[in-house]
Coordinates of C-alpha atoms and ligand atoms in Angstrom, one line a residue:
X1 CA 0.0 0.2 0.6
X2 CA 2.0 3.4 -0.9
X3 CA 0.4 6.2 1.3
X4 CA -0.7 9.7 0.2
X5 CA -1.3 11.7 3.3
X6 CA -2.5 15.7 3.2
X7 CA -2.1 18.1 5.7
X8 CA -4.7 20.7 6.2
X9 CA -7.9 20.6 4.4
X10 CA -6.8 24.7 2.0
X11 CA -8.6 25.0 -1.0
X12 CA -5.8 23.4 -2.8
X13 CA -6.7 20.4 -0.9
X14 CA -9.9 20.5 -1.1
X15 CA -8.8 20.6 -5.4
X16 CA -6.5 17.4 -4.6
X17 CA -9.8 15.3 -3.2
X18 CA -12.3 16.9 -5.7
X19 CA -9.5 14.9 -8.4
X20 CA -10.2 11.7 -6.7
X21 CA -13.7 11.7 -8.1
X22 CA -13.2 8.7 -10.4
X23 CA -11.8 6.8 -7.8
X24 CA -8.2 5.8 -6.0
X25 CA -5.7 4.2 -7.6
X26 CA -5.3 0.3 -7.0
X27 CA -2.9 -0.2 -4.2
X28 CA -3.1 3.7 -2.5
X29 CA -4.3 4.6 0.5
X30 CA -4.5 8.7 0.6
X31 CA -5.6 10.3 4.0
X32 CA -6.9 13.7 4.8
X33 CA -5.9 15.6 7.9
X34 CA -7.6 18.7 9.0
X35 CA -7.6 20.7 12.4
X36 CA -11.9 20.5 11.7
X37 CA -14.6 18.4 9.2
X38 CA -16.2 21.8 8.0
X39 CA -14.1 24.4 6.0
X40 CA -15.9 27.6 5.8
X41 CA -15.1 29.6 2.4
X42 CA -13.0 33.1 3.0
X43 CA -14.3 34.4 -0.3
X44 CA -18.0 34.7 1.2
X45 CA -17.4 35.7 4.8
X46 CA -17.6 39.3 4.7
X47 CA -20.7 38.4 2.5
X48 CA -22.0 36.4 5.4
X49 CA -20.8 39.6 7.8
X50 CA -23.1 41.8 6.2
X51 CA -25.5 39.4 5.9
X52 CA -26.3 38.4 2.3
X53 CA -25.7 34.6 3.2
X54 CA -26.5 31.6 6.3
X55 CA -23.4 30.2 7.4
X56 CA -24.5 27.1 5.6
X57 CA -24.1 28.4 1.9
X58 CA -20.6 29.0 2.8
X59 CA -19.4 25.9 4.4
X60 CA -18.0 22.9 2.8
X61 CA -18.3 18.8 5.0
X62 CA -15.2 17.9 3.8
X63 CA -15.4 14.6 6.1
X64 CA -18.1 14.1 3.5
X65 CA -16.3 15.1 0.5
X66 CA -13.6 13.0 1.3
X67 CA -16.1 9.9 1.5
X68 CA -17.5 10.6 -1.8
X69 CA -14.6 10.9 -3.2
X70 CA -13.1 7.6 -1.9
X71 CA -9.8 9.7 0.7
X72 CA -9.1 8.6 4.6
X73 CA -10.4 11.4 6.9
X74 CA -9.1 12.3 10.2
X75 CA -10.0 15.2 12.6
X76 CA -6.4 16.0 13.9
X77 CA -4.5 18.5 14.1
X78 CA -0.6 17.9 12.7
X79 CA 2.0 19.0 15.2
X80 CA 5.3 17.9 14.2
X81 CA 6.5 16.5 10.8
X82 CA 9.6 14.4 10.8
X83 CA 10.4 13.7 7.0
X84 CA 14.1 11.4 8.1
X85 CA 11.4 8.6 9.6
X86 CA 8.6 9.8 6.8
X87 CA 5.7 10.3 9.9
X88 CA 4.0 12.9 11.3
X89 CA 2.8 13.3 14.7
X90 CA -1.2 15.2 15.0
X91 CA -3.4 15.7 18.4
X92 CA -6.7 14.0 17.4
X93 CA -10.0 15.9 17.5
X94 CA -13.6 15.5 18.1
X95 CA -16.6 17.8 17.2
X96 CA -13.4 20.0 16.5
X97 CA -12.3 20.2 19.5
X98 CA -8.6 18.8 20.1
X99 CA -8.2 16.5 22.3
X100 CA -6.0 15.8 25.5
X101 CA -3.6 13.8 26.8
X102 CA -0.8 11.2 25.1
X103 CA -3.7 9.2 24.1
X104 CA -4.9 11.5 21.3
X105 CA -1.5 11.8 19.8
X106 CA -1.5 9.4 17.0
X107 CA 1.7 8.9 14.0
X108 CA 0.3 8.5 10.6
X109 CA 3.6 7.2 8.3
X110 CA 3.8 8.4 4.3
X111 CA 5.3 8.1 1.0
X112 CA 4.0 11.2 -0.3
X113 CA 3.4 13.9 2.0
X114 CA 1.5 17.2 1.0
X115 CA 1.3 20.3 3.4
X116 CA -1.7 23.3 2.7
X117 CA -2.2 24.2 6.0
X118 CA -2.6 28.6 5.2
X119 CA -1.7 31.2 6.4
X120 CA -2.9 33.1 9.9
X121 CA -2.5 36.5 10.6
X122 CA -1.5 37.3 14.0
X123 CA 1.0 40.2 15.1
X124 CA 4.1 39.3 15.1
X125 CA 7.5 40.2 15.6
X126 CA 8.0 42.7 18.6
X127 CA 4.1 43.0 18.3
X128 CA 3.6 39.6 19.5
X129 CA 5.5 40.7 23.1
X130 CA 3.7 44.0 24.0
X131 CA 1.4 45.2 26.6
X132 CA -0.5 43.0 29.7
X133 CA -3.5 41.0 28.4
X134 CA -2.9 42.2 24.6
X135 CA -4.6 39.7 22.7
X136 CA -8.2 40.7 25.3
X137 CA -10.9 41.4 22.4
X138 CA -7.8 40.4 19.8
X139 CA -9.2 38.4 16.9
X140 CA -6.8 37.1 14.2
X141 CA -8.9 37.6 11.0
X142 CA -7.1 34.0 9.7
X143 CA -7.7 31.5 9.6
X144 CA -11.9 32.5 9.0
X145 CA -12.7 30.0 11.2
X146 CA -11.7 31.8 14.0
X147 CA -13.1 34.8 12.6
X148 CA -16.5 33.1 12.3
X149 CA -16.3 32.1 15.8
X150 CA -15.6 35.7 17.1
X151 CA -18.1 37.6 15.6
X152 CA -21.3 34.6 16.2
X153 CA -20.3 35.8 20.1
X154 CA -19.7 39.3 19.4
X155 CA -23.4 38.7 18.2
X156 CA -24.4 37.0 21.4
X157 CA -23.3 39.2 23.8
X158 CA -26.4 40.5 24.5
X159 CA -26.6 44.2 25.9
X160 CA -27.1 48.0 25.4
X161 CA -24.6 50.3 24.0
X162 CA -22.2 51.4 21.1
X163 CA -19.1 49.1 20.7
X164 CA -15.8 50.0 18.8
X165 CA -14.8 47.6 16.3
X166 CA -11.7 48.4 14.8
X167 CA -10.2 46.6 12.1
X168 CA -6.1 46.3 11.5
X169 CA -5.3 46.4 7.8
X170 CA -6.6 48.3 5.3
X171 CA -6.4 45.8 2.4
X172 CA -8.3 43.6 0.6
X173 CA -9.3 41.9 3.7
X174 CA -9.6 44.4 6.0
X175 CA -11.7 46.5 3.6
X176 CA -14.4 43.7 3.0
X177 CA -15.1 43.2 6.7
X178 CA -14.9 47.1 7.4
X179 CA -18.1 47.3 4.4
X180 CA -19.6 44.0 6.0
X181 CA -19.4 45.1 9.3
X182 CA -20.7 48.7 8.5
X183 CA -23.7 47.6 6.6
X184 CA -24.6 44.7 9.5
X185 CA -24.9 47.7 11.9
X186 CA -26.6 50.0 9.8
X187 CA -29.5 47.9 10.3
X188 CA -30.2 47.8 6.9
X189 CA -28.9 43.8 6.7
X190 CA -31.3 40.9 6.3
X191 CA -28.7 39.9 9.1
X192 CA -29.3 42.0 12.1
X193 CA -32.8 42.1 12.4
X194 CA -32.6 39.2 14.4
X195 CA -29.8 40.6 17.0
X196 CA -30.4 43.1 19.6
X197 CA -30.3 46.0 18.6
X198 CA -26.6 47.5 19.4
X199 CA -24.6 50.2 17.6
X200 CA -21.3 50.4 16.8
X201 CA -18.3 52.7 15.3
X202 CA -16.7 50.9 12.5
X203 CA -12.5 51.8 12.2
X204 CA -10.6 50.8 9.2
X205 CA -6.8 51.3 10.0
X206 CA -4.0 50.7 8.7
X207 CA 0.1 51.2 8.3
X208 CA -0.8 52.4 4.3
X209 CA -2.6 56.3 4.6
X210 CA -4.5 54.5 1.0
X211 CA -6.9 51.5 1.6
X212 CA -5.5 49.0 -1.1
X213 CA -2.1 48.8 -2.3
X214 CA -1.4 47.8 -4.8
X215 CA -5.1 48.0 -6.4
X216 CA -4.8 50.7 -9.6
X217 CA -5.8 53.9 -9.1
X218 CA -9.7 54.3 -10.4
X219 CA -10.1 51.1 -7.5
X220 CA -8.5 52.9 -4.9
X221 CA -10.3 56.5 -5.7
X222 CA -13.2 54.7 -6.1
X223 CA -13.2 52.6 -2.8
X224 CA -11.5 56.0 -1.2
X225 CA -15.5 57.5 -2.4
X226 CA -17.1 54.6 -0.6
X227 CA -15.3 54.7 2.6
X228 CA -16.1 58.6 3.2
X229 CA -20.2 58.1 2.2
X230 CA -20.1 54.9 4.7
X231 CA -19.2 56.5 8.3
X232 CA -16.4 54.2 8.7
X233 CA -13.8 55.9 10.3
X234 CA -10.4 55.6 8.2
X235 CA -6.7 56.4 10.2
X236 CA -4.7 55.3 7.4
X237 CA -0.6 55.5 8.1
X238 CA -1.4 54.3 11.8
X239 CA 1.5 51.9 12.2
X240 CA 0.8 49.8 15.7
X241 CA 3.7 49.9 17.7
X242 CA 2.5 48.5 21.0
X243 CA -1.2 46.9 21.7
X244 CA -2.1 47.0 25.5
X245 CA -5.6 46.0 26.7
X246 CA -8.3 47.8 24.2
X247 CA -5.7 49.8 23.3
X248 CA -3.7 50.2 19.8
X249 CA -0.2 52.7 20.2
X250 CA 0.9 54.0 16.6
X251 CA 4.5 54.7 16.1
X252 CA 3.3 57.7 15.8
X253 CA 2.2 58.0 19.2
X254 CA -1.2 58.4 18.6
X255 CA -3.4 56.0 19.9
X256 CA -7.0 53.9 19.2
X257 CA -9.0 52.5 21.8
X258 CA -11.0 49.1 20.7
X259 CA -13.4 46.8 22.2
X260 CA -13.0 44.5 19.5
X261 CA -10.0 44.2 17.1
X262 CA -10.0 42.1 13.8
X263 CA -6.8 41.6 12.6
X264 CA -6.6 41.8 8.7
X265 CA -2.7 43.2 8.8
X266 CA -0.8 40.8 6.7
X267 CA -0.6 37.1 6.5
X268 CA 2.5 34.5 8.7
X269 CA 2.8 31.3 8.9
X270 CA 0.3 28.9 10.2
X271 CA 2.4 26.0 12.0
X272 CA 5.3 26.7 14.1
X273 CA 9.0 26.3 11.9
X274 CA 10.9 24.0 14.3
X275 CA 8.4 21.4 14.4
X276 CA 7.7 21.4 10.0
X277 CA 11.4 21.1 9.4
X278 CA 11.5 22.6 6.2
X279 CA 13.6 25.7 4.5
X280 CA 11.7 28.5 4.8
X281 CA 11.7 32.5 4.2
X282 CA 12.1 35.3 5.9
X283 CA 8.3 35.0 7.4
X284 CA 7.7 31.3 7.7
X285 CA 6.8 30.6 4.7
X286 CA 8.0 27.2 3.5
X287 CA 10.2 26.9 -0.1
X288 CA 8.6 25.2 -2.8
X289 CA 10.1 24.3 -6.7
X290 CA 7.7 25.3 -9.0
X291 CA 6.8 22.0 -9.2
X292 CA 5.5 22.3 -5.8
X293 CA 7.5 20.5 -4.0
X294 CA 9.3 21.2 -0.9
X295 CA 12.7 22.4 -1.5
X296 CA 15.4 20.0 -0.5
X297 CA 12.5 17.0 -0.1
X298 CA 11.5 15.3 -3.0
X299 CA 8.6 13.9 -1.6
X300 CA 7.1 16.2 0.3
X301 CA 4.8 18.7 -1.9
X302 CA 3.2 22.1 -0.1
X303 CA 0.6 24.7 -1.5
X304 CA -1.3 27.9 -1.0
X305 CA -0.9 30.5 1.6
X306 CA 2.0 28.3 3.3
X307 CA 4.5 28.4 0.4
X308 CA 7.1 30.6 -0.7
X309 CA 7.4 29.7 -4.2
X310 CA 11.1 30.0 -5.2
X311 CA 12.2 32.5 -8.1
X312 CA 8.2 33.9 -8.5
X313 CA 6.7 34.8 -5.6
X314 CA 2.9 35.4 -5.9
X315 CA 0.3 36.9 -3.8
X316 CA -1.2 35.2 -0.4
X317 CA -5.1 34.4 -2.2
X318 CA -7.5 31.6 -2.5
X319 CA -7.3 32.1 -6.8
X320 CA -3.6 30.8 -6.3
X321 CA -4.3 28.3 -3.7
X322 CA -7.4 26.7 -5.9
X323 CA -4.9 27.3 -9.5
X324 CA -1.9 25.1 -7.3
X325 CA -4.1 22.6 -6.4
X326 CA -5.1 21.1 -9.7
X327 CA -1.2 21.0 -10.5
X328 CA -0.7 19.7 -7.0
X329 CA -2.9 17.1 -7.7
X330 CA -1.3 16.0 -10.6
X331 CA 2.0 16.5 -9.6
X332 CA 1.1 14.7 -5.5
X333 CA -0.3 11.2 -8.3
X334 CA 2.8 11.8 -10.2
X335 CA 4.9 11.7 -7.6
X336 CA 3.5 7.9 -5.8
X337 CA 3.8 6.6 -9.4
X338 CA 7.0 8.0 -10.1
X339 CA 6.7 9.9 -13.1
X340 CA 7.9 14.0 -14.3
X341 CA 6.7 16.6 -13.0
X342 CA 4.5 19.4 -14.2
X343 CA 5.5 22.9 -13.3
X344 CA 3.1 25.5 -11.3
X345 CA 3.2 28.9 -13.2
X346 CA 1.0 31.8 -11.6
X347 CA -1.3 34.4 -13.5
X348 CA 1.0 37.9 -13.8
X349 CA -2.2 39.2 -12.0
X350 CA -5.9 38.0 -10.9
X351 CA -9.5 39.1 -11.0
X352 CA -10.2 40.6 -7.4
X353 CA -14.1 40.8 -6.8
X354 CA -14.4 42.5 -3.5
X355 CA -17.7 43.0 -1.5
X356 CA -18.3 46.6 -0.3
X357 CA -21.4 45.7 0.9
X358 CA -25.2 46.6 0.7
X359 CA -25.0 44.0 -2.3
X360 CA -22.4 46.2 -4.4
X361 CA -18.8 44.5 -4.8
X362 CA -15.8 45.8 -6.8
X363 CA -13.5 43.7 -9.7
X364 CA -10.0 45.0 -10.1
X365 CA -7.8 42.9 -12.1
X366 CA -4.6 44.9 -13.3
X367 CA -5.6 48.2 -14.8
X368 CA -9.0 47.2 -14.6
X369 CA -11.5 48.5 -12.2
X370 CA -15.8 48.5 -12.4
X371 CA -18.1 48.3 -10.2
X372 CA -21.5 47.1 -8.8
X373 CA -24.7 45.9 -7.9
X374 CA -24.4 43.8 -11.1
X375 CA -20.5 42.6 -10.3
X376 CA -22.2 41.5 -6.6
X377 CA -24.4 39.4 -8.8
X378 CA -21.7 37.8 -10.7
X379 CA -19.7 37.8 -7.9
X380 CA -22.3 36.1 -6.1
X381 CA -22.6 33.5 -8.6
X382 CA -19.1 32.4 -8.9
X383 CA -18.9 32.5 -5.2
X384 CA -21.6 29.8 -5.4
X385 CA -20.6 27.6 -8.7
X386 CA -17.3 26.8 -6.6
X387 CA -18.8 26.0 -2.9
X388 CA -21.1 24.2 -5.2
X389 CA -18.2 21.7 -7.3
X390 CA -17.9 20.7 -3.5
X391 CA -21.5 19.2 -2.7
Ligands
FAD401 C1 -11.9 38.0 4.9 C2 -11.3 36.9 4.2 C3 -12.0 37.4 3.0 C4 -11.2 36.3 1.9 N1 -11.4 36.2 0.0 C5 -10.4 36.7 -0.6 C6 -11.2 36.5 -1.9 O1 -12.5 36.6 -2.0 N2 -9.7 36.2 -3.2 C7 -9.1 35.6 -2.9 O2 -8.7 34.9 -3.6 N3 -8.5 35.0 -1.4 C8 -9.3 35.6 -0.4 N4 -9.0 35.3 1.3 C9 -7.6 34.7 1.3 C10 -7.6 33.7 1.2 O3 -9.1 33.1 2.4 C11 -6.5 32.7 1.5 O4 -5.6 33.1 0.5 C12 -6.7 31.2 0.8 O5 -7.7 30.9 2.5 C13 -5.5 30.7 1.1 O6 -6.0 29.5 0.6 P1 -5.1 28.0 1.5 O7 -5.2 26.9 0.7 O8 -3.5 28.1 1.8 O9 -5.5 27.6 2.4 P2 -6.6 27.9 3.8 O10 -7.5 28.2 3.3 O11 -6.2 28.7 4.7 O12 -6.6 26.8 4.6 C14 -6.0 26.1 5.3 C15 -6.4 24.7 6.3 O13 -5.8 24.3 7.2 C16 -5.9 24.1 8.4 N5 -4.7 23.9 9.2 C17 -4.1 24.6 9.8 N6 -2.7 24.2 10.6 C18 -3.3 22.8 10.5 C19 -2.5 21.9 11.2 N7 -1.3 21.8 11.8 N8 -2.8 20.3 10.6 C20 -4.4 20.5 10.4 N9 -4.8 21.0 9.8 C21 -4.2 22.6 9.4 C22 -6.9 25.3 9.1 O14 -7.3 25.1 9.9 C23 -7.4 25.1 7.5 O15 -8.4 24.8 7.6 C24 -10.2 36.0 2.1 C25 -9.0 36.4 3.5 C26 -10.3 36.7 4.4 C27 -9.4 36.7 5.6

């Protein structure tokens, strides 16, 4: 029996699992280890917060998908990898809850290994060491499971009065979340009618003076005008230097208080480098060859946000993880059969569809920019079709 072991149920591995729809080749065992039996499609998370969708609309039943494709599934969080012994150590979970104790730790051996553990958006470096109780009220937006949990507990936390919601990071995810939350608290969202009346001040702050760096000028002007109209408080040029309990302090000395702070300021590796002993870039992302093979290891592959592609850096975005997933699926099979591998070539630009609340969206690709209600319908169609592909 040849064993293919998939670690993490990110976008890329969902493509790999789907590629086995026609059956698992004889003599192979394919096993997916995922921290949860359910996955949530990040592209629809802002729409969920804005009230466009129910949670079910963006949920992928990973365990059921595996069963349909003949892939074995274990709900487990991988703790460490030993490439010399070709084994991984994982902590088994039940119903999404990790079990304690030695018995919950299991070894899984592999012939070919693939890693797709995504990224996280926690403060790192010096910021991770400032203030006491600094993480109270601070929510990383990645992994999205944590963001969704924090959002539902924020809504369940009843009581009158206003709250200050700060979103750190004025890139695409931060901008989408700010519009979604502003729309929710405006009372115009169908979802807001089911929770106790609450108001909130939504504050979007970021290191860059202007939101959406890297997007074209027309897009940035459009979004800046919409932000002004929306009532979202924008604080550009706010580089967080320290986090105290309920308070952010900027390099300039400015301060910003918060009741809840959503941290969308960049992506960092989701796994500890010591436990995943592969060559990593300065941010801790695993270095991979264009074949998606981990540098220096012929039988280990990786894809998605977790990797740094040697010689061809590409953005941390789901669209890249999905495209890599298709090449990864082929190469894992080639590797199991000792065949030559294919090369992954990232596209030079990608279509970003931003949900700006109130069923209004913007499309950006290279120098192209359009916005409108019809763009939201277009995005809605693409997102629903993506989810339908797993059902
Ligand atoms: C609010 C928001 C909106 C976004 N919208 C878009 C969008 O519209 N378009 C777009 O292209 N990108 C979008 N992104 C970015 C996108 O979410 C990421 O680029 C994408 O999820 C990366 O996919 P991945 O395959 O690397 O892994 P992920 O989809 O992040 O999945 C990794 C999985 O691995 C699991 N995992 C982690 N560690 C372990 C472990 N040790 N053991 C087992 N399992 C583990 C995690 O729990 C997770 O389920 C958005 C991000 C956010 C936060």
